[in-house]
Short mmCIF file of C-alpha atoms and ligand atoms in Angstrom, two decimals:
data_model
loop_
_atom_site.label_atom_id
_atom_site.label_comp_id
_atom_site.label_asym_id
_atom_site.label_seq_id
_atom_site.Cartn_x
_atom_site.Cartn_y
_atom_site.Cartn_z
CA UNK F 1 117.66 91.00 127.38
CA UNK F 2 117.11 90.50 131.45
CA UNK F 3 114.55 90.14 133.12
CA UNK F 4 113.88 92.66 136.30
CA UNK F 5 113.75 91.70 139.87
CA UNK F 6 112.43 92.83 142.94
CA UNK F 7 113.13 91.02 145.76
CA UNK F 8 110.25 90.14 148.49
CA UNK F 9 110.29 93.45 150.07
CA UNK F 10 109.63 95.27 146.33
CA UNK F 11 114.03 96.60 146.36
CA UNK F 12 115.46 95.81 143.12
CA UNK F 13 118.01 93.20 142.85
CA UNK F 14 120.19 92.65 139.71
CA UNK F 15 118.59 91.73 136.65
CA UNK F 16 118.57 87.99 135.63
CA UNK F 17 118.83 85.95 132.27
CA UNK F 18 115.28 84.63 130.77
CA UNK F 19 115.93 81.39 131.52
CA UNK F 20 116.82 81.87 135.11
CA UNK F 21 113.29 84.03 135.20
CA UNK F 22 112.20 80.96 133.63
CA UNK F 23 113.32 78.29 136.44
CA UNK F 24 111.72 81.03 139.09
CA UNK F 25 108.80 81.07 138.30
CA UNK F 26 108.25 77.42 137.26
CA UNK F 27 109.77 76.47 140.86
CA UNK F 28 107.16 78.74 142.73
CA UNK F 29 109.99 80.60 143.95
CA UNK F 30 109.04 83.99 141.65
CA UNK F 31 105.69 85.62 140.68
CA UNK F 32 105.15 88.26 138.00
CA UNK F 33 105.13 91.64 138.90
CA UNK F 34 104.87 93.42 136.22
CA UNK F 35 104.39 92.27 132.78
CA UNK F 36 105.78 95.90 130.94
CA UNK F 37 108.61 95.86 130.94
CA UNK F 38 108.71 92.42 132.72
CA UNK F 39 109.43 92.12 136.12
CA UNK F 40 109.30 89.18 138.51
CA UNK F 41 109.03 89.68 142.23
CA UNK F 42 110.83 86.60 144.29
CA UNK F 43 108.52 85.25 147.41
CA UNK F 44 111.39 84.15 149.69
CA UNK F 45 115.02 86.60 149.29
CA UNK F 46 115.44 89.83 150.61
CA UNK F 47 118.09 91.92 149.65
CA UNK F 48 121.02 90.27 147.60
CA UNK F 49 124.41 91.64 145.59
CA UNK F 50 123.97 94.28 142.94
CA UNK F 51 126.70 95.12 140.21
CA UNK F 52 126.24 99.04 139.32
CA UNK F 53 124.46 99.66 136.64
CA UNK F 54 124.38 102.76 135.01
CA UNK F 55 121.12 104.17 132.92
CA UNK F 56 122.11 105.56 129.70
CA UNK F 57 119.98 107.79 127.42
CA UNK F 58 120.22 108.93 124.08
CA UNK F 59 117.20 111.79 123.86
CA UNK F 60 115.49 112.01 120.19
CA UNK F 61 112.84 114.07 118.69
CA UNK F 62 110.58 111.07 118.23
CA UNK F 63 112.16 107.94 119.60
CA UNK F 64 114.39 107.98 122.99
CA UNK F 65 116.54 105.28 123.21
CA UNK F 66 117.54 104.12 126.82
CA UNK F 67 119.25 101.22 127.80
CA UNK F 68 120.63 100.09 131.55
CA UNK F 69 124.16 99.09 131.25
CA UNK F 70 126.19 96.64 134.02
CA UNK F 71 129.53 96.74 135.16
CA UNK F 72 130.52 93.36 135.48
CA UNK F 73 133.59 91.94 136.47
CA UNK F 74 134.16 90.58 132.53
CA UNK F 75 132.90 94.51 131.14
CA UNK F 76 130.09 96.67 130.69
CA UNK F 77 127.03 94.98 129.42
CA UNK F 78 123.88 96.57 127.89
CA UNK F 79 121.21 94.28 129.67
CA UNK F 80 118.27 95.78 128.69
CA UNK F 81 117.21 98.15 125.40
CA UNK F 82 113.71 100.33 125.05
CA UNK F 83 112.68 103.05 122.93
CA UNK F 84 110.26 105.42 123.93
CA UNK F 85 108.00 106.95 121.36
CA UNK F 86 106.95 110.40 121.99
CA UNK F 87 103.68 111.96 121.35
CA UNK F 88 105.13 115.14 120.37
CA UNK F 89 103.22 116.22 117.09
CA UNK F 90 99.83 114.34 118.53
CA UNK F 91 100.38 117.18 121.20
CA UNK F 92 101.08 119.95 118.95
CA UNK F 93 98.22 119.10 116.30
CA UNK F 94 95.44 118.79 119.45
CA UNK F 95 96.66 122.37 120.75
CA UNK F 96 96.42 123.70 116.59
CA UNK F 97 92.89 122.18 116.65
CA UNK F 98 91.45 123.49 120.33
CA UNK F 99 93.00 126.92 119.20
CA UNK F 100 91.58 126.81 115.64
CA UNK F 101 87.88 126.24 116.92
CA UNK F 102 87.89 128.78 119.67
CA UNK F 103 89.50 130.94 117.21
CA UNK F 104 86.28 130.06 114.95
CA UNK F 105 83.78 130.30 118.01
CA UNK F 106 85.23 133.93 118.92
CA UNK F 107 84.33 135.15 115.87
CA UNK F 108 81.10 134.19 114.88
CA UNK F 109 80.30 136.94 117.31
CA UNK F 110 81.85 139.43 115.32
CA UNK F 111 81.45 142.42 118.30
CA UNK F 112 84.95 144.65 118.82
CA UNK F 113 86.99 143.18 121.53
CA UNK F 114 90.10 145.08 122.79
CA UNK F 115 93.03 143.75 122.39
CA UNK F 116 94.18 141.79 125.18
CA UNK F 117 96.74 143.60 127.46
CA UNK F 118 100.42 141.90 127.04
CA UNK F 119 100.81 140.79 130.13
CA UNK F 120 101.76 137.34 129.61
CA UNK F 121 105.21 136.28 130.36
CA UNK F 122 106.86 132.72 130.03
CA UNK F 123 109.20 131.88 132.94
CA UNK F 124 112.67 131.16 131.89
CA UNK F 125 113.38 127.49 130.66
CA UNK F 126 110.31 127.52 129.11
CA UNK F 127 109.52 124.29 126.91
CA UNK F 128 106.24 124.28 124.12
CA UNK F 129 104.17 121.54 125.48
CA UNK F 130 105.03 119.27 122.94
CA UNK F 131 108.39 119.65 124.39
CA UNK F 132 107.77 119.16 127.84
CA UNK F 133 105.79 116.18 126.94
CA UNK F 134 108.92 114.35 126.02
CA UNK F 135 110.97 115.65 129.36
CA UNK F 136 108.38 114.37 131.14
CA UNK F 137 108.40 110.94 129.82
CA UNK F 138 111.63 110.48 130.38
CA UNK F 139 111.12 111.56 134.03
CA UNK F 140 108.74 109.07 134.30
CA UNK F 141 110.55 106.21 132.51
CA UNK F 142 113.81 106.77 134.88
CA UNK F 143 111.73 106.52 138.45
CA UNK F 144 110.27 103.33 136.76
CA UNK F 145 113.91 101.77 136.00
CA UNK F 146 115.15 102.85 139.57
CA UNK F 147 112.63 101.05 141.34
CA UNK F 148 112.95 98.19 139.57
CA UNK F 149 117.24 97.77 139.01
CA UNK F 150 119.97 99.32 140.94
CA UNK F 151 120.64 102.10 139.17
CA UNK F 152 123.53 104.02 140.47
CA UNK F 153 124.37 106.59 138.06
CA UNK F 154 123.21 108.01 135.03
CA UNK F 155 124.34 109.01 131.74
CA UNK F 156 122.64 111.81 128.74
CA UNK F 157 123.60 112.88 125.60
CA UNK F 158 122.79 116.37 125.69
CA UNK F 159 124.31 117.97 123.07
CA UNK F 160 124.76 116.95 119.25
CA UNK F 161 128.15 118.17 119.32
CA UNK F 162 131.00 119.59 121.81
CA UNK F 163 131.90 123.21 120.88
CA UNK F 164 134.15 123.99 123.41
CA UNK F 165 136.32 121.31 122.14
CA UNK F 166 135.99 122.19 118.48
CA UNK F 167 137.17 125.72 119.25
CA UNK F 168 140.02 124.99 121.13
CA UNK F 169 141.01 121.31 120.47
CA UNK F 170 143.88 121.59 122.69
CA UNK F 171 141.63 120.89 126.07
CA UNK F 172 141.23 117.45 126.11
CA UNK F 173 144.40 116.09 125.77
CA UNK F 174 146.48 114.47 123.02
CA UNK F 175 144.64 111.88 122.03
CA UNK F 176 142.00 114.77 121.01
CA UNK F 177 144.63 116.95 119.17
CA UNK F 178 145.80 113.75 116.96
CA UNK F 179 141.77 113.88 115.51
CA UNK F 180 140.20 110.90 116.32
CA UNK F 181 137.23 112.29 118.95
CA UNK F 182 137.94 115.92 117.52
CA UNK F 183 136.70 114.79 113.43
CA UNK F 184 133.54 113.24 115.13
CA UNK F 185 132.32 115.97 116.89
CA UNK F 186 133.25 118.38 113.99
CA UNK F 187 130.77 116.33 111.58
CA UNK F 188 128.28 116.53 114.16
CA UNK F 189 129.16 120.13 114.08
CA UNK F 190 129.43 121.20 110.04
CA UNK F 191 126.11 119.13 109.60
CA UNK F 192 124.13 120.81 112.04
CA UNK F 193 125.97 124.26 110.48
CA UNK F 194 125.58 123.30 106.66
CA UNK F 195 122.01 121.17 107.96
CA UNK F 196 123.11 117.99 105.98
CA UNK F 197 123.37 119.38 102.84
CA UNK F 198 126.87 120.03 100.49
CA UNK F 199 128.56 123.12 100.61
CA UNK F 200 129.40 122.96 97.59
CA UNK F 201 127.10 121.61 95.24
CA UNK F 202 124.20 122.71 97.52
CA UNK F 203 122.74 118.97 96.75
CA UNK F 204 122.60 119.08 92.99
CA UNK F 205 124.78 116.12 92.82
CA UNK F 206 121.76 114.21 95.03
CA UNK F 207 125.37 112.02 96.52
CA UNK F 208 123.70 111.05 100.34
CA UNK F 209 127.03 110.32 101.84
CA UNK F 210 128.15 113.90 103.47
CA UNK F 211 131.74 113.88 104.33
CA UNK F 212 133.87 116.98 106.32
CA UNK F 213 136.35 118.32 104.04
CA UNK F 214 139.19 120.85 104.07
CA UNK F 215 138.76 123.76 101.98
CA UNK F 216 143.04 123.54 101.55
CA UNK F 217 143.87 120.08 101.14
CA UNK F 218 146.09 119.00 103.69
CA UNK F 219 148.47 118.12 101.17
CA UNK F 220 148.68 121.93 100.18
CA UNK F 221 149.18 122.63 103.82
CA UNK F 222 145.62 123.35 104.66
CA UNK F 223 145.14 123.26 108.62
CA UNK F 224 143.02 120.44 110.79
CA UNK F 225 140.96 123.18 112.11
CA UNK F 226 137.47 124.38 112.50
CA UNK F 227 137.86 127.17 110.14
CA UNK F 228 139.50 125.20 107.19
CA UNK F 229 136.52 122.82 107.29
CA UNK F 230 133.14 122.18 105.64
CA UNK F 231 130.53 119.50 104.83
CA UNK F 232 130.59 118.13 101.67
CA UNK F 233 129.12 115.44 99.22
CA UNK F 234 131.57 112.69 98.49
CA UNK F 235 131.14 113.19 94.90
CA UNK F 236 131.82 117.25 94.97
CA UNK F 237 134.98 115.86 98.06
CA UNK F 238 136.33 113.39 95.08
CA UNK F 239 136.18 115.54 92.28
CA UNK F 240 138.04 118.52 93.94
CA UNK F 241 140.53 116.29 95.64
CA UNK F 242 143.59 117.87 96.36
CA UNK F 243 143.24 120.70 94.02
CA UNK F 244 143.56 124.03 95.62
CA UNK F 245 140.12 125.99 95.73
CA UNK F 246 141.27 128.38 93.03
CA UNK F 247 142.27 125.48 90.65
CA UNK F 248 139.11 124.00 91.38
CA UNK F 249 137.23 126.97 90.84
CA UNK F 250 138.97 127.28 87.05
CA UNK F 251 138.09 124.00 86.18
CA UNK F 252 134.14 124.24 87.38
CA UNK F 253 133.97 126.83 85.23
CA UNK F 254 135.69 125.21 82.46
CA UNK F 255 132.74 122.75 82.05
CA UNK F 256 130.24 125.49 82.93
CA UNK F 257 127.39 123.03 83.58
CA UNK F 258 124.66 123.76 86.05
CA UNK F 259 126.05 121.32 88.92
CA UNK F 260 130.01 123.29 88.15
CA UNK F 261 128.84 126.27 87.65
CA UNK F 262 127.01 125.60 91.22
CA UNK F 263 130.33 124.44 92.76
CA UNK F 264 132.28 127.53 91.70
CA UNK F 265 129.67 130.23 92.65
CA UNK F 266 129.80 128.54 96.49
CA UNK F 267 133.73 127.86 96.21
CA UNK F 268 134.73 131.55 95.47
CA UNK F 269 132.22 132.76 98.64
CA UNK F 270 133.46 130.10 100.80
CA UNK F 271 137.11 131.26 100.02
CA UNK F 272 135.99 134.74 100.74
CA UNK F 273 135.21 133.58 104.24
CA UNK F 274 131.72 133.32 104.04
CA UNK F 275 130.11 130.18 106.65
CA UNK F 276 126.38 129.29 106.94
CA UNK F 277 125.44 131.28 110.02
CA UNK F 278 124.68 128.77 112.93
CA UNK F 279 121.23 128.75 114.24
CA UNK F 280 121.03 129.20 117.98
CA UNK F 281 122.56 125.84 119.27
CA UNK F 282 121.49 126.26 122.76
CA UNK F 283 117.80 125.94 121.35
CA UNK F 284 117.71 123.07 119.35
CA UNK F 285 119.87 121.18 123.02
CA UNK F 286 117.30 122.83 125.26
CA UNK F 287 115.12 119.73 125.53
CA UNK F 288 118.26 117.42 126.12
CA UNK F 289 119.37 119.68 128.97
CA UNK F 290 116.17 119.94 130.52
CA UNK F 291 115.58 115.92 130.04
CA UNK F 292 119.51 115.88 131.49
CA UNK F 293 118.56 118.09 134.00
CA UNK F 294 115.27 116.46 134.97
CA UNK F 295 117.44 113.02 135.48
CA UNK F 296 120.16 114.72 137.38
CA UNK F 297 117.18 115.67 139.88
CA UNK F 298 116.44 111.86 140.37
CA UNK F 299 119.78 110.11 139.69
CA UNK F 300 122.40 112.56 141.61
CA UNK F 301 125.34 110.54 139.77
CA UNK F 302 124.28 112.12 136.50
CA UNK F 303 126.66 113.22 133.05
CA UNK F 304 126.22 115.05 130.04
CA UNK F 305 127.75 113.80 126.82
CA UNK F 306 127.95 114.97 123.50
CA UNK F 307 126.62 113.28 120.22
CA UNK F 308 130.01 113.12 118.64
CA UNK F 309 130.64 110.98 120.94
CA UNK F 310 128.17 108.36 120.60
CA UNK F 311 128.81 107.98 117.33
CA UNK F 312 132.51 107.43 117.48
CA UNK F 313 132.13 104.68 120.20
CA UNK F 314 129.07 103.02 118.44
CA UNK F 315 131.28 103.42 115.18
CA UNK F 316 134.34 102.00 116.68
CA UNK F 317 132.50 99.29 117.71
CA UNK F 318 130.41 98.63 114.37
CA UNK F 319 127.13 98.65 115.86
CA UNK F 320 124.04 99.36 113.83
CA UNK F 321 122.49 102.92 113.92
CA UNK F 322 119.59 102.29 116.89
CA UNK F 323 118.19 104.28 119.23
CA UNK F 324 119.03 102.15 122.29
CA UNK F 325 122.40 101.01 120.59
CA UNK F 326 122.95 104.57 120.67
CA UNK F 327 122.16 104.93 124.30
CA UNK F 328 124.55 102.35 125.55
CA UNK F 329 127.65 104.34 123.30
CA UNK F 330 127.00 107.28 125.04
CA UNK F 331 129.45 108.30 127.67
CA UNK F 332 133.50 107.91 128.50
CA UNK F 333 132.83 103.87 128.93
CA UNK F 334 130.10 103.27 125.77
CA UNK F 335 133.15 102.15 123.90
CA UNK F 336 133.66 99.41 125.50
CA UNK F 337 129.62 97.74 126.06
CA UNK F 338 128.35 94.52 124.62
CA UNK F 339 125.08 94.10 123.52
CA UNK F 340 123.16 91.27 125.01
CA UNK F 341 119.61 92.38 124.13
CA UNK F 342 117.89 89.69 121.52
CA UNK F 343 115.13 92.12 121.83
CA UNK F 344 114.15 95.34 123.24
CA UNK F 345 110.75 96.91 124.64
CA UNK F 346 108.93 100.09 122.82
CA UNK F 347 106.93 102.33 124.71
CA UNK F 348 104.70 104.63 122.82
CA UNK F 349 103.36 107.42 125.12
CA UNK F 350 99.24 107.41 124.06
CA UNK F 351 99.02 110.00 127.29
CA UNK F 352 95.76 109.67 129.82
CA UNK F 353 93.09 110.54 127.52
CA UNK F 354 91.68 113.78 127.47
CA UNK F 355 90.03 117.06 129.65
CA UNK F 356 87.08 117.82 126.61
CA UNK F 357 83.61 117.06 128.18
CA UNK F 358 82.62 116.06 124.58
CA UNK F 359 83.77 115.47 121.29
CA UNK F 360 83.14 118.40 118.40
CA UNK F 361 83.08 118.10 114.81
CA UNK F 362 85.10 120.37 112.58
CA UNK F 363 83.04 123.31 113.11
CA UNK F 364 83.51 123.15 116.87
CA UNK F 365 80.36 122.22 117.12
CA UNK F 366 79.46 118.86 120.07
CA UNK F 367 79.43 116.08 117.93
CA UNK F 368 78.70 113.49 120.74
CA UNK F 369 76.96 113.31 124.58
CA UNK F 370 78.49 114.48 127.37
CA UNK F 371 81.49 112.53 128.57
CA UNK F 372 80.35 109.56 130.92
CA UNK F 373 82.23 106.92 133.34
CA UNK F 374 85.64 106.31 132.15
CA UNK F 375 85.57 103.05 133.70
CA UNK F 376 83.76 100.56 132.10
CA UNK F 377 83.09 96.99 133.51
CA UNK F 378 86.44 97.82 135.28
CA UNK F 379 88.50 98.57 132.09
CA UNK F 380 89.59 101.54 131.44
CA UNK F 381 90.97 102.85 127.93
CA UNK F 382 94.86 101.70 127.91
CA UNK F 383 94.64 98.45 129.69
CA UNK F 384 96.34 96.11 128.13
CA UNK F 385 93.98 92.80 127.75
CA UNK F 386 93.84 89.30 126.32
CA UNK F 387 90.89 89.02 125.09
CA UNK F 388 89.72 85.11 124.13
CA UNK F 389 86.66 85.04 121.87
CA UNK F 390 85.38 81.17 122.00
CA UNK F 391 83.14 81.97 119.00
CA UNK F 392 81.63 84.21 116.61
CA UNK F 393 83.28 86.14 113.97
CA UNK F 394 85.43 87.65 116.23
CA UNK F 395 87.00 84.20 117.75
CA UNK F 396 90.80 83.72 118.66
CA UNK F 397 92.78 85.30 121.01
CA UNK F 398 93.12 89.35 120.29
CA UNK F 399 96.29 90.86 123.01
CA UNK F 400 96.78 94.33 122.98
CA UNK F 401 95.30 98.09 124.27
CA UNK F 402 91.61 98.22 124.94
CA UNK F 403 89.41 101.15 124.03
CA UNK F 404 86.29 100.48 126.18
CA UNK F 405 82.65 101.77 125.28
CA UNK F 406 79.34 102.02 127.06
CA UNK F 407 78.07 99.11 125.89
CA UNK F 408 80.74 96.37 126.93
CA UNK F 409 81.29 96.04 123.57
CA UNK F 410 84.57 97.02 123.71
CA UNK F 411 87.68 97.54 120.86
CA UNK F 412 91.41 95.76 121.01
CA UNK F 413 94.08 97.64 119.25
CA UNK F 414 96.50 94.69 118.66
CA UNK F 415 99.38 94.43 116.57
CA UNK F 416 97.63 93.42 113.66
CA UNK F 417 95.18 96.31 114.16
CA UNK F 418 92.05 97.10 115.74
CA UNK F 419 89.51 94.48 116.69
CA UNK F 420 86.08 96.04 117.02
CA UNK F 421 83.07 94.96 119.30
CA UNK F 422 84.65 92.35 121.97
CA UNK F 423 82.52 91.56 124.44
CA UNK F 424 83.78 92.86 128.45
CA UNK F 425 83.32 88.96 129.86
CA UNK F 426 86.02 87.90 126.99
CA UNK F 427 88.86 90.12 128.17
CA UNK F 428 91.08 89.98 130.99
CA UNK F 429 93.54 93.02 131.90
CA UNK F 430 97.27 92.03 131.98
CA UNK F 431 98.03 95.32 132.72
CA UNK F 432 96.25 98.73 133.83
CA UNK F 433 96.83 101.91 131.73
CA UNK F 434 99.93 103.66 132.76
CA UNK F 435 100.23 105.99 129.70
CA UNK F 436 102.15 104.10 127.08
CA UNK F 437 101.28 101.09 124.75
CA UNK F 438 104.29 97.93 125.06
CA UNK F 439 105.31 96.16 122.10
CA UNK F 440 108.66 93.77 121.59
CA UNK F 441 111.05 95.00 119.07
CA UNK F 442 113.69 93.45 116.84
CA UNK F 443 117.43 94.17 119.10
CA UNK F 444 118.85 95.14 116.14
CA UNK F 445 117.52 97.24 113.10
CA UNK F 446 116.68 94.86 109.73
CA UNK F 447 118.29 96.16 107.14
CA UNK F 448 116.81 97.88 104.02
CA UNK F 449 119.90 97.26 102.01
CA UNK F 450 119.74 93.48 101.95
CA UNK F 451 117.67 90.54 101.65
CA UNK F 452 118.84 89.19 104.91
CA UNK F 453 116.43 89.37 107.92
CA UNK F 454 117.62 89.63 111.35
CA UNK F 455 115.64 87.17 113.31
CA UNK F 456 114.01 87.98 115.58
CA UNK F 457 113.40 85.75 119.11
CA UNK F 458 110.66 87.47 121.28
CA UNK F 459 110.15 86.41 124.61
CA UNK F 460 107.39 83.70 125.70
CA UNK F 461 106.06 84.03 128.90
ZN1 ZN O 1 128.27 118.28 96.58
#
């Protein structure tokens, strides 16, 4: 992975390699701007040549994967990887709880109230806040990248799968009709519509690996289209094989146990015409269009790309499932982008603590004093600090998020977990609070299958 630049009059130049950061800094010739992600700001050059670099992202329900990408003369290189966790549920259950106490406090007064007159409206586009939570961190993590790498263009995956092309497969060309881009986006499409589970067997089989599959074999003449297709388990997909439905049917029956009989009672309705219906598509995308759209505001060189996609170019290229692999597949050019990330950054969005003048126990009842200064000794909750204990219990060196108390006496979340009672004159901020928590990641996802360990180098600055 690079490292960022800024050159002396804070303008992003391209990003460098580590050891070139490195050789900067040791000549005098760089300081450290920024040490999340981490960014070096040179003393003497202003201005310099920039390669375009586009910023991808692959939006998720808990984990965002971005990655910047480079157009080089040699090819497009992913130069730097992050994930951003979302607070999403945090948000939800701290709404649940406020409107469970009030809820509570409203009716231990038990006089008639009126019912409230229905006036409220939401305006149109209207996210939960759980929602908007994630839109927004993505609006905040692309006006961070632009201002510290030339970013020229951007590019989103906004929707799981293209359904204007599975309809009518005849727009996009011929390399479309022959199947290639066509049978990705219709998986995308039959597991959202069958939502990942066997059309036939409705699971019973337990088989993991979901496969599309034509109703008519192909070998009976069955068509490559939408409506001769549906998800199925690779166990129900071998065992009908390129028997017609109704021969299939007859020998499900035959052995009449409970997975067959199963398989037969879905295969007759299927055959009958019968699809799952699709939930409302537009929904489920709405918080990829508005992150799309929200990006498109800041980066006027935006596009939209569908999840289908992705996966064919990250398949094509046999890259591991990751959220920031994912990112740099997405788009016309992702496949066609080396990897040259040994690690990647993950930002987890802990927000900028909260509005509640004090804390209340289950009951909604105050549970603690009044909310004082929020700056403590000049730390504030979310600094990241190294904190250097000379002796004590606590001695060693303890990095990581501070939660500061009245006292001085203050607690490190590190990576290792929390570190209570550190004294203020121990710690020194590396970073102030800006919302999220940093931590280095592996580049590429270990493996659960095997034994083998990626290794992992993380940087040492
Ligand atoms: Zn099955």
């Amino acid at each position: 992975m690079r490292v960022l630049v800024l050159d002396n009059q804070k303008q992003p130049l391209m990003p460098c390699r580590q050891a070139r950061a490195r050789q900067l800094l040791r000549d005098g010739k760089a300081a450290v701007f920024r040490r999340y992600p981490f960014t070096i700001i040179l003393k003497e050059r202003q201005g310099g040549d920039t390669q375009p670099v586009s910023l991808s992202v692959d939006p998720g329900s808990k984990t965002t994967g971005i990655a910047l990408v480079a157009l080089f003369q040699r090819g497009r290189v992913a130069i730097y990887g992050q994930h951003i966790v979302h607070r999403g549920q945090q948000i939800r259950d701290a709404l649940e709880s406020r409107r469970a106490i009030r809820r509570s406090r409203r009716n231990r007064k038990t006089r008639y109230r009126q019912p409230r007159f229905l006036n409220r409206t939401r305006p149109k586009g209207w996210l939960p806040p759980s929602l908007t939570s994630r839109v927004h961190n993505l609006e905040t993590w692309a006006k961070r990248l632009i201002g510290s790498a030339p970013v020229t263009s951007a590019n989103v995956e906004t929707v799981r799968f293209d359904m204007q092309l599975i309809e009518n497969p005849s727009i996009a060309g011929k390399e479309y009709q022959q199947g290639s881009l066509f049978g990705w986006e219709l998986r995308e499409y039959l597991l959202y519509r069958h939502q990942h589970i066997c059309a036939y067997c409705h699971g019973l089989t337990r088989d993991a690996v979901l496969e599309k599959e034509h109703i008519i074999p192909k070998a009976l003449g069955g068509s490559n289209r939408l409506a001769n297709h549906v998800l199925s388990c690779r166990e129900c997909n071998e065992d009908k094989g390129k028997l017609h439905p109704n021969a299939w049917v007859t020998l499900c029956e035959q052995r009449a146990d409970k997975v067959n009989l199963m398989r037969s009672k879905n295969m007759t309705r299927i055959m009958t015409g019968y699809r799952p219906s699709l939930k409302d598509a537009a929904a489920v995308n709405a918080t990829r269009y508005a992150i799309g759209n929200r990006i498109k505001s800041i980066i006027s060189d935006t596009h939209f790309w569908s999840g289908g996609l992705t996966k064919k170019n990250r398949s094509e290229q046999r890259y591991l499932k990751d959220h920031w692999i994912d990112a740099a597949c997405v788009g016309q050019n992702g496949g066609a982008v080396s990897l040259e990330c040994n690690y990647i950054i993950v930002a987890s969005a802990k927000g900028h603590g909260s509005r509640q003048m004090c804390r209340v126990d289950k009951y909604g009842f105050p549970r603690t004093s009044a909310k004082s200064h929020s700056i403590v000794h000049g730390f504030r909750t979310g600094d990241l600090v190294v904190a250097n204990v000379p002796n004590g219990k606590k001695q060693g060196l303890h990095v990581g998020r501070v939660a500061v108390r009245k006292n001085g006496y203050f607690n490190v979340q590190t990576k290792n977990g929390a570190v209570q009672g550190i004294f203020y004159k121990n710690c020194r901020i590396t970073q102030h609070s800006d919302g999220y928590n940093f931590n280095y990641g592996a580049a590429i996802p270990p493996t659960t299958h095997s034994k083998i360990r990626v290794a992992v180098s993380l940087p040492n600055f």
